Structure formats: structure tokens, C-alpha cells
mmCIF file of N, CA and C in Angstrom:
data_model
loop_
_atom_site.group_PDB
_atom_site.id
_atom_site.type_symbol
_atom_site.label_atom_id
_atom_site.label_comp_id
_atom_site.label_asym_id
_atom_site.label_seq_id
_atom_site.Cartn_x
_atom_site.Cartn_y
_atom_site.Cartn_z
ATOM 1 N N UNK A 1 0.763 -1.100 0.155
ATOM 2 C CA UNK A 1 0.169 0.100 -0.026
ATOM 3 C C UNK A 1 0.881 1.267 0.234
ATOM 4 N N UNK A 2 0.455 2.508 -0.770
ATOM 5 C CA UNK A 2 1.361 3.508 -0.672
ATOM 6 C C UNK A 2 1.053 4.551 0.380
ATOM 7 N N UNK A 3 1.607 5.383 0.539
ATOM 8 C CA UNK A 3 1.267 6.413 1.428
ATOM 9 C C UNK A 3 0.927 8.292 0.863
ATOM 10 N N UNK A 4 -0.262 8.103 1.167
ATOM 11 C CA UNK A 4 -1.163 9.345 0.708
ATOM 12 C C UNK A 4 0.465 10.957 0.956
ATOM 13 N N UNK A 5 0.041 11.582 0.420
ATOM 14 C CA UNK A 5 0.711 13.029 0.772
ATOM 15 C C UNK A 5 -0.311 13.396 2.166
ATOM 16 N N UNK A 6 -1.545 13.437 2.316
ATOM 17 C CA UNK A 6 -2.198 14.107 3.029
ATOM 18 C C UNK A 6 -1.803 13.399 4.664
ATOM 19 N N UNK A 7 -1.644 12.171 4.480
ATOM 20 C CA UNK A 7 -1.386 11.343 5.890
ATOM 21 C C UNK A 7 -0.097 12.243 6.020
ATOM 22 N N UNK A 8 1.004 11.874 5.764
ATOM 23 C CA UNK A 8 2.441 12.817 6.175
ATOM 24 C C UNK A 8 2.106 14.210 6.148
ATOM 25 N N UNK A 9 1.343 14.866 5.357
ATOM 26 C CA UNK A 9 1.375 16.680 5.771
ATOM 27 C C UNK A 9 0.290 16.873 6.686
ATOM 28 N N UNK A 10 -0.871 15.905 7.253
ATOM 29 C CA UNK A 10 -1.200 16.065 8.653
ATOM 30 C C UNK A 10 -0.563 15.573 9.577
ATOM 31 N N UNK A 11 -0.135 14.574 9.428
ATOM 32 C CA UNK A 11 1.210 14.026 10.603
ATOM 33 C C UNK A 11 1.857 15.913 10.990
ATOM 34 N N UNK A 12 2.446 16.335 10.223
ATOM 35 C CA UNK A 12 3.240 17.682 10.006
ATOM 36 C C UNK A 12 2.871 18.824 10.776
ATOM 37 N N UNK A 13 1.272 18.669 10.093
ATOM 38 C CA UNK A 13 0.912 20.434 10.689
ATOM 39 C C UNK A 13 0.221 19.836 11.754
ATOM 40 N N UNK A 14 0.005 18.552 12.468
ATOM 41 C CA UNK A 14 -0.433 18.560 13.881
ATOM 42 C C UNK A 14 0.762 19.122 14.755
ATOM 43 N N UNK A 15 1.806 19.221 14.302
ATOM 44 C CA UNK A 15 3.089 19.171 15.403
ATOM 45 C C UNK A 15 3.079 20.804 15.504
ATOM 46 N N UNK A 16 2.693 21.639 14.452
ATOM 47 C CA UNK A 16 3.128 23.193 14.435
ATOM 48 C C UNK A 16 1.973 23.479 14.568
ATOM 49 N N UNK A 17 1.851 24.988 15.087
ATOM 50 C CA UNK A 17 0.980 25.906 15.322
ATOM 51 C C UNK A 17 1.796 27.647 13.935
ATOM 52 N N UNK A 18 0.962 27.297 12.612
ATOM 53 C CA UNK A 18 1.193 28.358 12.117
ATOM 54 C C UNK A 18 0.143 29.487 11.678
ATOM 55 N N UNK A 19 0.170 30.387 12.049
ATOM 56 C CA UNK A 19 -1.292 31.504 11.972
ATOM 57 C C UNK A 19 -0.767 31.880 9.862
ATOM 58 N N UNK A 20 0.177 31.783 9.546
ATOM 59 C CA UNK A 20 0.512 32.251 8.241
ATOM 60 C C UNK A 20 -0.363 31.220 7.018
ATOM 61 N N UNK A 21 0.009 29.767 7.802
ATOM 62 C CA UNK A 21 -0.603 28.872 6.632
ATOM 63 C C UNK A 21 -2.128 28.734 6.805
ATOM 64 N N UNK A 22 -2.911 29.220 7.484
ATOM 65 C CA UNK A 22 -4.288 29.605 7.729
ATOM 66 C C UNK A 22 -4.763 31.137 6.570
ATOM 67 N N UNK A 23 -3.558 31.901 6.227
ATOM 68 C CA UNK A 23 -4.198 32.589 5.009
ATOM 69 C C UNK A 23 -3.684 31.956 3.816
ATOM 70 N N UNK A 24 -2.974 31.383 3.789
ATOM 71 C CA UNK A 24 -2.630 30.937 2.280
ATOM 72 C C UNK A 24 -3.797 30.056 1.973
ATOM 73 N N UNK A 25 -3.965 30.479 0.530
ATOM 74 C CA UNK A 25 -4.757 29.479 -0.469
ATOM 75 C C UNK A 25 -4.676 27.896 -0.189
ATOM 76 N N UNK A 26 -5.163 27.401 -0.716
ATOM 77 C CA UNK A 26 -5.250 25.585 -0.501
ATOM 78 C C UNK A 26 -3.967 25.057 -1.859
ATOM 79 N N UNK A 27 -3.910 25.969 -2.384
ATOM 80 C CA UNK A 27 -2.749 25.359 -3.681
ATOM 81 C C UNK A 27 -1.733 26.123 -2.940
ATOM 82 N N UNK A 28 -1.605 27.122 -2.469
ATOM 83 C CA UNK A 28 -0.232 27.423 -1.935
ATOM 84 C C UNK A 28 0.204 26.312 -0.765
ATOM 85 N N UNK A 29 -0.741 26.254 0.174
ATOM 86 C CA UNK A 29 -0.321 25.637 1.412
ATOM 87 C C UNK A 29 0.032 24.347 0.732
ATOM 88 N N UNK A 30 -0.435 24.131 -0.072
ATOM 89 C CA UNK A 30 -0.170 22.013 -0.612
ATOM 90 C C UNK A 30 1.351 22.043 -1.153
ATOM 91 N N UNK A 31 1.846 23.773 -2.070
ATOM 92 C CA UNK A 31 3.026 23.600 -1.870
ATOM 93 C C UNK A 31 4.286 23.365 -1.664
ATOM 94 N N UNK A 32 3.526 24.800 -0.517
ATOM 95 C CA UNK A 32 5.147 24.592 0.264
ATOM 96 C C UNK A 32 5.513 23.500 1.156
ATOM 97 N N UNK A 33 4.171 22.873 1.686
ATOM 98 C CA UNK A 33 4.100 21.842 2.403
ATOM 99 C C UNK A 33 4.709 20.812 1.372
ATOM 100 N N UNK A 34 4.192 20.465 0.261
ATOM 101 C CA UNK A 34 4.537 19.601 -0.612
ATOM 102 C C UNK A 34 6.424 19.509 -0.534
ATOM 103 N N UNK A 35 6.767 20.797 -0.847
ATOM 104 C CA UNK A 35 8.041 21.002 -0.936
ATOM 105 C C UNK A 35 9.110 20.194 0.061
ATOM 106 N N UNK A 36 8.100 20.815 1.871
ATOM 107 C CA UNK A 36 8.908 20.462 2.894
ATOM 108 C C UNK A 36 8.976 19.127 2.972
ATOM 109 N N UNK A 37 7.961 18.019 2.052
ATOM 110 C CA UNK A 37 7.635 16.833 2.490
ATOM 111 C C UNK A 37 8.824 15.959 1.196
ATOM 112 N N UNK A 38 8.929 16.367 0.603
ATOM 113 C CA UNK A 38 10.211 16.421 -0.637
ATOM 114 C C UNK A 38 11.646 16.050 -0.097
ATOM 115 N N UNK A 39 11.455 17.083 0.643
ATOM 116 C CA UNK A 39 13.311 17.668 1.176
ATOM 117 C C UNK A 39 13.409 16.794 2.094
ATOM 118 N N UNK A 40 12.374 16.474 2.950
ATOM 119 C CA UNK A 40 12.627 15.240 4.397
ATOM 120 C C UNK A 40 12.789 14.105 3.756
ATOM 121 N N UNK A 41 11.972 13.444 2.662
ATOM 122 C CA UNK A 41 12.327 12.317 2.162
ATOM 123 C C UNK A 41 13.294 12.452 1.800
ATOM 124 N N UNK A 42 14.111 13.338 0.931
ATOM 125 C CA UNK A 42 15.257 12.797 0.331
ATOM 126 C C UNK A 42 16.472 12.456 0.845
ATOM 127 N N UNK A 43 16.244 13.457 2.027
ATOM 128 C CA UNK A 43 17.253 13.336 3.207
ATOM 129 C C UNK A 43 16.636 12.123 3.850
ATOM 130 N N UNK A 44 15.835 11.592 3.870
ATOM 131 C CA UNK A 44 15.612 9.446 4.369
ATOM 132 C C UNK A 44 15.813 8.712 3.617
ATOM 133 N N UNK A 45 15.442 9.254 2.346
ATOM 134 C CA UNK A 45 15.468 8.179 1.161
ATOM 135 C C UNK A 45 16.784 6.950 1.299
ATOM 136 N N UNK A 46 17.571 7.619 1.921
ATOM 137 C CA UNK A 46 18.832 6.514 1.422
ATOM 138 C C UNK A 46 19.001 5.443 2.430
ATOM 139 N N UNK A 47 18.355 5.697 3.464
ATOM 140 C CA UNK A 47 18.535 4.983 4.321
ATOM 141 C C UNK A 47 16.958 3.679 4.563
ATOM 142 N N UNK A 48 15.914 4.757 4.391
ATOM 143 C CA UNK A 48 14.688 3.746 4.314
ATOM 144 C C UNK A 48 14.504 2.574 3.398
ATOM 145 N N UNK A 49 13.864 1.324 4.025
ATOM 146 C CA UNK A 49 13.792 0.362 3.144
ATOM 147 C C UNK A 49 13.157 0.374 1.805
ATOM 148 N N UNK A 50 12.337 1.443 1.807
ATOM 149 C CA UNK A 50 11.545 1.325 0.517
ATOM 150 C C UNK A 50 12.252 2.834 -0.226
ATOM 151 N N UNK A 51 11.440 2.576 -1.462
ATOM 152 C CA UNK A 51 11.874 3.297 -2.254
ATOM 153 C C UNK A 51 11.297 4.841 -1.985
ATOM 154 N N UNK A 52 11.689 5.643 -1.326
ATOM 155 C CA UNK A 52 10.742 7.361 -1.349
ATOM 156 C C UNK A 52 10.951 8.203 -2.700
ATOM 157 N N UNK A 53 12.137 7.446 -3.839
ATOM 158 C CA UNK A 53 11.839 8.124 -4.944
ATOM 159 C C UNK A 53 10.682 7.890 -5.772
ATOM 160 N N UNK A 54 9.864 6.670 -5.483
ATOM 161 C CA UNK A 54 8.845 6.792 -6.725
ATOM 162 C C UNK A 54 7.637 7.269 -5.666
ATOM 163 N N UNK A 55 7.152 8.173 -6.515
ATOM 164 C CA UNK A 55 6.089 9.174 -5.858
ATOM 165 C C UNK A 55 5.380 9.824 -7.252
ATOM 166 N N UNK A 56 3.976 9.857 -6.973
ATOM 167 C CA UNK A 56 3.216 10.374 -7.898
ATOM 168 C C UNK A 56 2.519 11.617 -7.667
ATOM 169 N N UNK A 57 2.626 12.872 -8.267
ATOM 170 C CA UNK A 57 2.015 14.002 -7.603
ATOM 171 C C UNK A 57 0.976 14.196 -8.208
ATOM 172 N N UNK A 58 0.244 13.393 -9.272
ATOM 173 C CA UNK A 58 -0.854 14.085 -9.704
ATOM 174 C C UNK A 58 -1.869 12.848 -8.831
ATOM 175 N N UNK A 59 -1.371 11.557 -8.427
ATOM 176 C CA UNK A 59 -2.515 11.080 -7.047
ATOM 177 C C UNK A 59 -1.617 11.309 -5.452
ATOM 178 N N UNK A 60 -0.595 12.198 -5.127
ATOM 179 C CA UNK A 60 -0.203 12.091 -4.087
ATOM 180 C C UNK A 60 -0.138 11.336 -3.281
ATOM 181 N N UNK A 61 1.035 10.354 -4.023
ATOM 182 C CA UNK A 61 1.406 9.650 -2.853
ATOM 183 C C UNK A 61 2.502 8.912 -3.334
ATOM 184 N N UNK A 62 3.089 8.423 -2.142
ATOM 185 C CA UNK A 62 4.547 7.728 -2.292
ATOM 186 C C UNK A 62 3.673 6.069 -3.081
ATOM 187 N N UNK A 63 4.404 5.473 -4.596
ATOM 188 C CA UNK A 63 4.024 4.535 -4.894
ATOM 189 C C UNK A 63 4.458 3.444 -4.135
ATOM 190 N N UNK A 64 5.517 3.287 -3.329
ATOM 191 C CA UNK A 64 6.499 1.642 -3.445
ATOM 192 C C UNK A 64 4.967 1.101 -2.497
ATOM 193 N N UNK A 65 5.205 -0.378 -2.271
ATOM 194 C CA UNK A 65 4.563 -1.076 -1.697
ATOM 195 C C UNK A 65 4.747 -0.738 -0.154
ATOM 196 N N UNK A 66 4.293 -0.622 0.850
ATOM 197 C CA UNK A 66 5.006 -0.249 2.171
ATOM 198 C C UNK A 66 3.913 -1.388 2.823
ATOM 199 N N UNK A 67 4.835 -1.918 4.053
ATOM 200 C CA UNK A 67 3.990 -2.759 4.858
ATOM 201 C C UNK A 67 3.233 -1.918 5.850
ATOM 202 N N UNK A 68 1.699 -2.560 6.135
ATOM 203 C CA UNK A 68 1.182 -1.348 7.148
ATOM 204 C C UNK A 68 1.677 -1.596 8.343
ATOM 205 N N UNK A 69 2.812 -2.289 8.959
ATOM 206 C CA UNK A 69 2.854 -2.061 10.390
ATOM 207 C C UNK A 69 4.317 -0.919 10.638
ATOM 208 N N UNK A 70 4.762 -0.608 9.021
ATOM 209 C CA UNK A 70 5.951 0.026 8.917
ATOM 210 C C UNK A 70 5.473 1.740 8.398
ATOM 211 N N UNK A 71 4.244 1.889 8.286
ATOM 212 C CA UNK A 71 4.124 2.712 7.813
ATOM 213 C C UNK A 71 3.942 4.624 8.870
ATOM 214 N N UNK A 72 3.555 4.131 9.800
ATOM 215 C CA UNK A 72 3.723 5.155 11.094
ATOM 216 C C UNK A 72 4.460 5.403 11.549
ATOM 217 N N UNK A 73 5.519 4.217 11.531
ATOM 218 C CA UNK A 73 6.971 4.745 11.631
ATOM 219 C C UNK A 73 7.761 5.795 10.555
ATOM 220 N N UNK A 74 7.621 5.517 9.496
ATOM 221 C CA UNK A 74 8.018 6.331 8.357
ATOM 222 C C UNK A 74 7.255 7.449 8.461
ATOM 223 N N UNK A 75 5.663 7.697 8.591
ATOM 224 C CA UNK A 75 4.933 9.083 8.362
ATOM 225 C C UNK A 75 5.702 10.043 9.403
ATOM 226 N N UNK A 76 6.104 9.263 10.541
ATOM 227 C CA UNK A 76 6.521 10.302 11.353
ATOM 228 C C UNK A 76 7.626 10.857 11.248
ATOM 229 N N UNK A 77 8.919 9.862 10.910
ATOM 230 C CA UNK A 77 9.999 10.036 10.957
ATOM 231 C C UNK A 77 10.065 11.669 9.568
ATOM 232 N N UNK A 78 9.435 11.578 8.386
ATOM 233 C CA UNK A 78 9.222 12.058 7.047
ATOM 234 C C UNK A 78 8.496 13.308 7.715
ATOM 235 N N UNK A 79 7.358 13.261 8.963
ATOM 236 C CA UNK A 79 6.968 14.479 9.516
ATOM 237 C C UNK A 79 7.996 15.229 10.381
ATOM 238 N N UNK A 80 8.924 14.505 10.813
ATOM 239 C CA UNK A 80 9.673 15.213 11.752
ATOM 240 C C UNK A 80 10.859 15.838 10.750
ATOM 241 N N UNK A 81 11.237 15.072 10.160
ATOM 242 C CA UNK A 81 12.385 16.206 9.108
ATOM 243 C C UNK A 81 11.174 17.507 8.174
ATOM 244 N N UNK A 82 9.790 17.069 8.114
ATOM 245 C CA UNK A 82 9.564 18.183 7.396
ATOM 246 C C UNK A 82 9.210 19.405 9.025
ATOM 247 N N UNK A 83 9.306 19.146 9.901
ATOM 248 C CA UNK A 83 9.541 20.111 10.979
ATOM 249 C C UNK A 83 11.031 20.739 10.726
ATOM 250 N N UNK A 84 11.370 19.863 10.419
ATOM 251 C CA UNK A 84 13.324 20.992 10.168
ATOM 252 C C UNK A 84 12.962 21.541 9.153
ATOM 253 N N UNK A 85 12.732 21.161 8.039
ATOM 254 C CA UNK A 85 13.042 21.987 6.859
ATOM 255 C C UNK A 85 12.320 23.293 7.061
ATOM 256 N N UNK A 86 11.040 23.328 7.956
ATOM 257 C CA UNK A 86 9.903 24.371 8.470
ATOM 258 C C UNK A 86 11.052 25.469 8.879
ATOM 259 N N UNK A 87 11.812 24.937 9.703
ATOM 260 C CA UNK A 87 12.184 25.832 11.099
ATOM 261 C C UNK A 87 13.171 26.396 10.229
ATOM 262 N N UNK A 88 14.004 25.728 9.330
ATOM 263 C CA UNK A 88 15.152 26.346 8.639
ATOM 264 C C UNK A 88 15.309 27.831 8.287
ATOM 265 N N UNK A 89 14.525 28.011 7.624
ATOM 266 C CA UNK A 89 14.111 29.790 7.394
ATOM 267 C C UNK A 89 14.160 30.617 8.704
ATOM 268 N N UNK A 90 13.350 30.365 9.416
ATOM 269 C CA UNK A 90 13.089 31.228 10.610
ATOM 270 C C UNK A 90 14.880 31.357 11.273
ATOM 271 N N UNK A 91 15.487 30.638 11.326
ATOM 272 C CA UNK A 91 16.703 30.457 11.929
ATOM 273 C C UNK A 91 17.761 31.511 10.718
ATOM 274 N N UNK A 92 17.194 31.543 9.575
ATOM 275 C CA UNK A 92 18.571 32.478 8.687
ATOM 276 C C UNK A 92 17.488 33.456 8.459
ATOM 277 N N UNK A 93 16.393 33.988 8.601
ATOM 278 C CA UNK A 93 15.973 34.936 8.582
ATOM 279 C C UNK A 93 16.654 36.573 8.791
ATOM 280 N N UNK A 94 16.716 37.078 7.742
ATOM 281 C CA UNK A 94 17.369 38.717 7.729
ATOM 282 C C UNK A 94 17.000 39.308 8.510
ATOM 283 N N UNK A 95 15.599 39.613 9.192
ATOM 284 C CA UNK A 95 15.416 40.536 9.994
ATOM 285 C C UNK A 95 16.187 40.370 11.401
ATOM 286 N N UNK A 96 15.450 38.811 11.323
ATOM 287 C CA UNK A 96 16.551 38.273 12.702
ATOM 288 C C UNK A 96 17.734 38.576 12.890
ATOM 289 N N UNK A 97 18.479 38.159 11.647
ATOM 290 C CA UNK A 97 20.058 38.506 12.309
ATOM 291 C C UNK A 97 20.736 39.963 12.062
ATOM 292 N N UNK A 98 20.041 40.557 11.626
ATOM 293 C CA UNK A 98 20.498 42.394 11.065
ATOM 294 C C UNK A 98 20.081 42.782 12.734
ATOM 295 N N UNK A 99 18.556 42.340 13.697
ATOM 296 C CA UNK A 99 18.227 42.772 14.751
ATOM 297 C C UNK A 99 19.548 42.203 15.776
ATOM 298 N N UNK A 100 20.199 41.031 15.769
ATOM 299 C CA UNK A 100 20.827 40.699 16.764
ATOM 300 C C UNK A 100 22.347 42.030 16.521
ATOM 301 N N UNK A 101 23.050 41.597 15.236
ATOM 302 C CA UNK A 101 24.365 42.605 14.607
ATOM 303 C C UNK A 101 24.246 43.863 15.321
ATOM 304 N N UNK A 102 22.875 44.840 15.397
ATOM 305 C CA UNK A 102 22.598 46.000 15.917
ATOM 306 C C UNK A 102 21.964 45.828 17.910
ATOM 307 N N UNK A 103 22.123 44.573 18.148
ATOM 308 C CA UNK A 103 21.605 44.359 19.634
ATOM 309 C C UNK A 103 22.381 45.393 20.404
ATOM 310 N N UNK A 104 22.529 45.859 21.494
ATOM 311 C CA UNK A 104 23.907 46.116 22.205
ATOM 312 C C UNK A 104 23.899 45.601 23.271
ATOM 313 N N UNK A 105 22.585 45.399 23.800
ATOM 314 C CA UNK A 105 22.295 44.620 25.043
ATOM 315 C C UNK A 105 21.465 43.206 24.956
ATOM 316 N N UNK A 106 21.887 42.391 25.195
ATOM 317 C CA UNK A 106 21.406 41.031 25.855
ATOM 318 C C UNK A 106 20.596 40.716 27.002
ATOM 319 N N UNK A 107 19.119 41.251 26.399
ATOM 320 C CA UNK A 107 18.176 40.729 27.399
ATOM 321 C C UNK A 107 17.293 39.775 27.335
ATOM 322 N N UNK A 108 16.595 39.776 28.573
ATOM 323 C CA UNK A 108 15.678 37.854 27.701
ATOM 324 C C UNK A 108 14.359 38.442 27.108
ATOM 325 N N UNK A 109 14.197 39.633 26.500
ATOM 326 C CA UNK A 109 13.120 40.140 25.631
ATOM 327 C C UNK A 109 13.840 40.774 23.842
ATOM 328 N N UNK A 110 15.247 40.558 24.080
ATOM 329 C CA UNK A 110 15.869 41.466 22.717
ATOM 330 C C UNK A 110 15.762 40.372 21.561
ATOM 331 N N UNK A 111 16.038 40.593 20.952
ATOM 332 C CA UNK A 111 15.930 39.722 19.151
ATOM 333 C C UNK A 111 17.181 38.856 19.515
ATOM 334 N N UNK A 112 18.228 39.297 20.049
ATOM 335 C CA UNK A 112 19.161 38.335 19.942
ATOM 336 C C UNK A 112 18.960 37.088 20.720
ATOM 337 N N UNK A 113 18.555 37.440 22.045
ATOM 338 C CA UNK A 113 17.558 36.089 22.632
ATOM 339 C C UNK A 113 16.559 35.402 21.560
ATOM 340 N N UNK A 114 15.824 35.691 20.865
ATOM 341 C CA UNK A 114 14.847 35.169 20.308
ATOM 342 C C UNK A 114 15.300 34.421 18.995
ATOM 343 N N UNK A 115 16.663 34.901 18.635
ATOM 344 C CA UNK A 115 17.376 34.401 17.568
ATOM 345 C C UNK A 115 17.963 32.935 18.559
ATOM 346 N N UNK A 116 18.743 32.944 18.787
ATOM 347 C CA UNK A 116 19.051 32.368 20.137
ATOM 348 C C UNK A 116 18.360 30.711 20.662
ATOM 349 N N UNK A 117 16.977 31.198 21.027
ATOM 350 C CA UNK A 117 16.186 30.452 21.379
ATOM 351 C C UNK A 117 15.595 29.872 19.633
ATOM 352 N N UNK A 118 15.480 30.867 18.931
ATOM 353 C CA UNK A 118 14.755 29.809 17.608
ATOM 354 C C UNK A 118 15.746 28.946 16.998
ATOM 355 N N UNK A 119 16.881 29.280 17.576
ATOM 356 C CA UNK A 119 18.153 28.648 16.904
ATOM 357 C C UNK A 119 18.411 26.927 17.911
ATOM 358 N N UNK A 120 18.012 27.182 18.575
ATOM 359 C CA UNK A 120 18.018 25.848 19.869
ATOM 360 C C UNK A 120 17.057 25.247 19.246
ATOM 361 N N UNK A 121 15.904 25.313 19.480
ATOM 362 C CA UNK A 121 14.879 24.435 18.672
ATOM 363 C C UNK A 121 15.088 24.085 17.582
ATOM 364 N N UNK A 122 15.650 24.888 16.437
ATOM 365 C CA UNK A 122 15.786 23.981 15.605
ATOM 366 C C UNK A 122 17.032 23.065 15.891
ATOM 367 N N UNK A 123 17.802 22.789 15.853
ATOM 368 C CA UNK A 123 19.291 22.305 16.733
ATOM 369 C C UNK A 123 18.234 21.222 17.415
ATOM 370 N N UNK A 124 17.210 21.179 17.861
ATOM 371 C CA UNK A 124 16.816 20.178 18.630
ATOM 372 C C UNK A 124 15.750 19.488 17.734
ATOM 373 N N UNK A 125 14.946 20.313 16.960
ATOM 374 C CA UNK A 125 14.226 19.264 16.155
ATOM 375 C C UNK A 125 15.139 18.720 15.323
ATOM 376 N N UNK A 126 16.434 18.739 14.596
ATOM 377 C CA UNK A 126 17.352 18.182 13.746
ATOM 378 C C UNK A 126 17.723 17.035 14.640
ATOM 379 N N UNK A 127 18.802 17.649 16.047
ATOM 380 C CA UNK A 127 18.765 16.212 16.560
ATOM 381 C C UNK A 127 18.034 15.028 16.437
ATOM 382 N N UNK A 128 15.971 15.214 17.119
ATOM 383 C CA UNK A 128 15.046 14.569 17.126
ATOM 384 C C UNK A 128 15.130 13.745 15.691
ATOM 385 N N UNK A 129 14.739 14.500 14.657
ATOM 386 C CA UNK A 129 15.429 13.999 13.063
ATOM 387 C C UNK A 129 16.206 12.609 13.089
ATOM 388 N N UNK A 130 17.432 12.898 13.318
ATOM 389 C CA UNK A 130 18.510 12.518 12.616
ATOM 390 C C UNK A 130 18.681 11.256 13.815
ATOM 391 N N UNK A 131 17.784 11.343 15.286
ATOM 392 C CA UNK A 131 17.819 10.417 15.817
ATOM 393 C C UNK A 131 17.427 9.295 15.518
ATOM 394 N N UNK A 132 15.823 9.202 15.083
ATOM 395 C CA UNK A 132 14.894 8.835 14.652
ATOM 396 C C UNK A 132 15.119 8.199 13.246
ATOM 397 N N UNK A 133 16.309 8.683 12.565
ATOM 398 C CA UNK A 133 16.295 7.850 11.193
ATOM 399 C C UNK A 133 17.559 7.121 11.607
ATOM 400 N N UNK A 134 18.555 6.976 13.094
ATOM 401 C CA UNK A 134 19.242 6.672 12.676
ATOM 402 C C UNK A 134 18.770 5.120 13.569
ATOM 403 N N UNK A 135 17.365 5.011 14.681
ATOM 404 C CA UNK A 135 16.814 3.987 15.193
ATOM 405 C C UNK A 135 16.556 3.071 13.934
ATOM 406 N N UNK A 136 15.849 4.028 13.214
ATOM 407 C CA UNK A 136 15.343 3.181 11.708
ATOM 408 C C UNK A 136 16.218 2.767 11.214
ATOM 409 N N UNK A 137 17.020 2.900 11.241
ATOM 410 C CA UNK A 137 18.180 2.244 10.473
ATOM 411 C C UNK A 137 18.755 1.057 11.223
ATOM 412 N N UNK A 138 18.532 1.337 12.627
ATOM 413 C CA UNK A 138 19.181 0.317 13.334
ATOM 414 C C UNK A 138 18.378 -0.674 13.532
ATOM 415 N N UNK A 139 16.797 -0.252 13.325
ATOM 416 C CA UNK A 139 16.154 -1.338 13.501
ATOM 417 C C UNK A 139 15.600 -2.530 12.346
ATOM 418 N N UNK A 140 15.731 -1.615 10.911
ATOM 419 C CA UNK A 140 15.642 -2.217 10.048
ATOM 420 C C UNK A 140 16.639 -2.278 8.980
ATOM 421 N N UNK A 141 18.040 -2.155 9.228
ATOM 422 C CA UNK A 141 19.242 -2.197 8.373
ATOM 423 C C UNK A 141 19.642 -3.885 8.693
ATOM 424 N N UNK A 142 20.222 -4.222 7.392
ATOM 425 C CA UNK A 142 20.691 -5.068 7.031
ATOM 426 C C UNK A 142 22.358 -4.975 7.380
ATOM 427 N N UNK A 143 23.032 -5.595 8.342
ATOM 428 C CA UNK A 143 24.261 -5.953 8.501
ATOM 429 C C UNK A 143 24.821 -6.483 7.665
ATOM 430 N N UNK A 144 24.424 -7.725 7.032
ATOM 431 C CA UNK A 144 25.374 -8.444 5.939
ATOM 432 C C UNK A 144 25.810 -7.746 4.755
ATOM 433 N N UNK A 145 24.969 -6.476 4.572
ATOM 434 C CA UNK A 145 25.484 -5.918 3.523
ATOM 435 C C UNK A 145 26.903 -5.106 3.657
ATOM 436 N N UNK A 146 26.954 -4.701 5.057
ATOM 437 C CA UNK A 146 28.539 -4.275 5.572
ATOM 438 C C UNK A 146 29.553 -5.143 5.173
ATOM 439 N N UNK A 147 31.092 -4.685 5.068
ATOM 440 C CA UNK A 147 32.329 -5.183 4.546
ATOM 441 C C UNK A 147 32.737 -5.097 5.757
ATOM 442 N N UNK A 148 32.847 -5.801 6.574
ATOM 443 C CA UNK A 148 33.501 -5.966 7.788
ATOM 444 C C UNK A 148 34.847 -6.942 7.630
#
């Protein structure tokens, strides 16, 4: 059975609160979230035991035959990768970087503090995603293919 884009995107959207998404048209939102999903899937496809390069944009699904017991785990990993992709622009947002460079004091409410917290959240999301991919690799990998 394939995995629908909507399943993965639903898992991603349940993890975030993004008020800007509400104002986007359905087509714009779909394109944006599909981009996050494809970037997250491409980072995971080297390790995944299923071929994540097999997808159909017309039917909006990954077309490889996934086993039912693996679908939830794969959806969770890809949606976590989408979270990392979503956060990346906030870390490198020009306004935040300029505010840090222009701020003389580093207070609890300063832009520098905000950027530091955004960076910390991004690093945590990336660390969680990397750990999930490692666990998946460990649990589903085939050690007989290694040249030891």
C-alpha cells in the first residue's frame, strides 16, 4: 500500500501552529508543505528500506508497497524532517540576524535572545530527526551488506 501525501502532511501540521498557513490558499499551502515533505523524504530515502523516490504527484502519494506496520514509523520520521525544513528559514531570517547585529544589550526580550531560542529549537528538531533516522536504520538495517 502507498502512503498518501495527506497522511504525512496531516502528521506535520499537527506538530506546528503556523498562523500564516491559515491565510494561504489551499494550492499555495499544498505546494509549500509538499516541498517540505519532498526535502525530508530525500534526506531519509538513503536509509529507508522502501523506495521514497517512487511518488506520483498527480495522485499525491508515494507509490512503493509499504507494509502496514511500517507506515506509522515512516510517516513520523518524514513529518519530523518536515519540521526541520519548516524551521530552517526562521533561523536564517534576515530581520532576526540584523537585529542581533544591531542589539547592544542581550536581555531576556532582545532579538538576540529570540534568535538564540529559535536556533536552539531548530537544533533540537534536527537532533530528534537524526535520532529517529538512526533508530530506523538500526532497527531495519541489514548488517550482512557491510564489508567488515
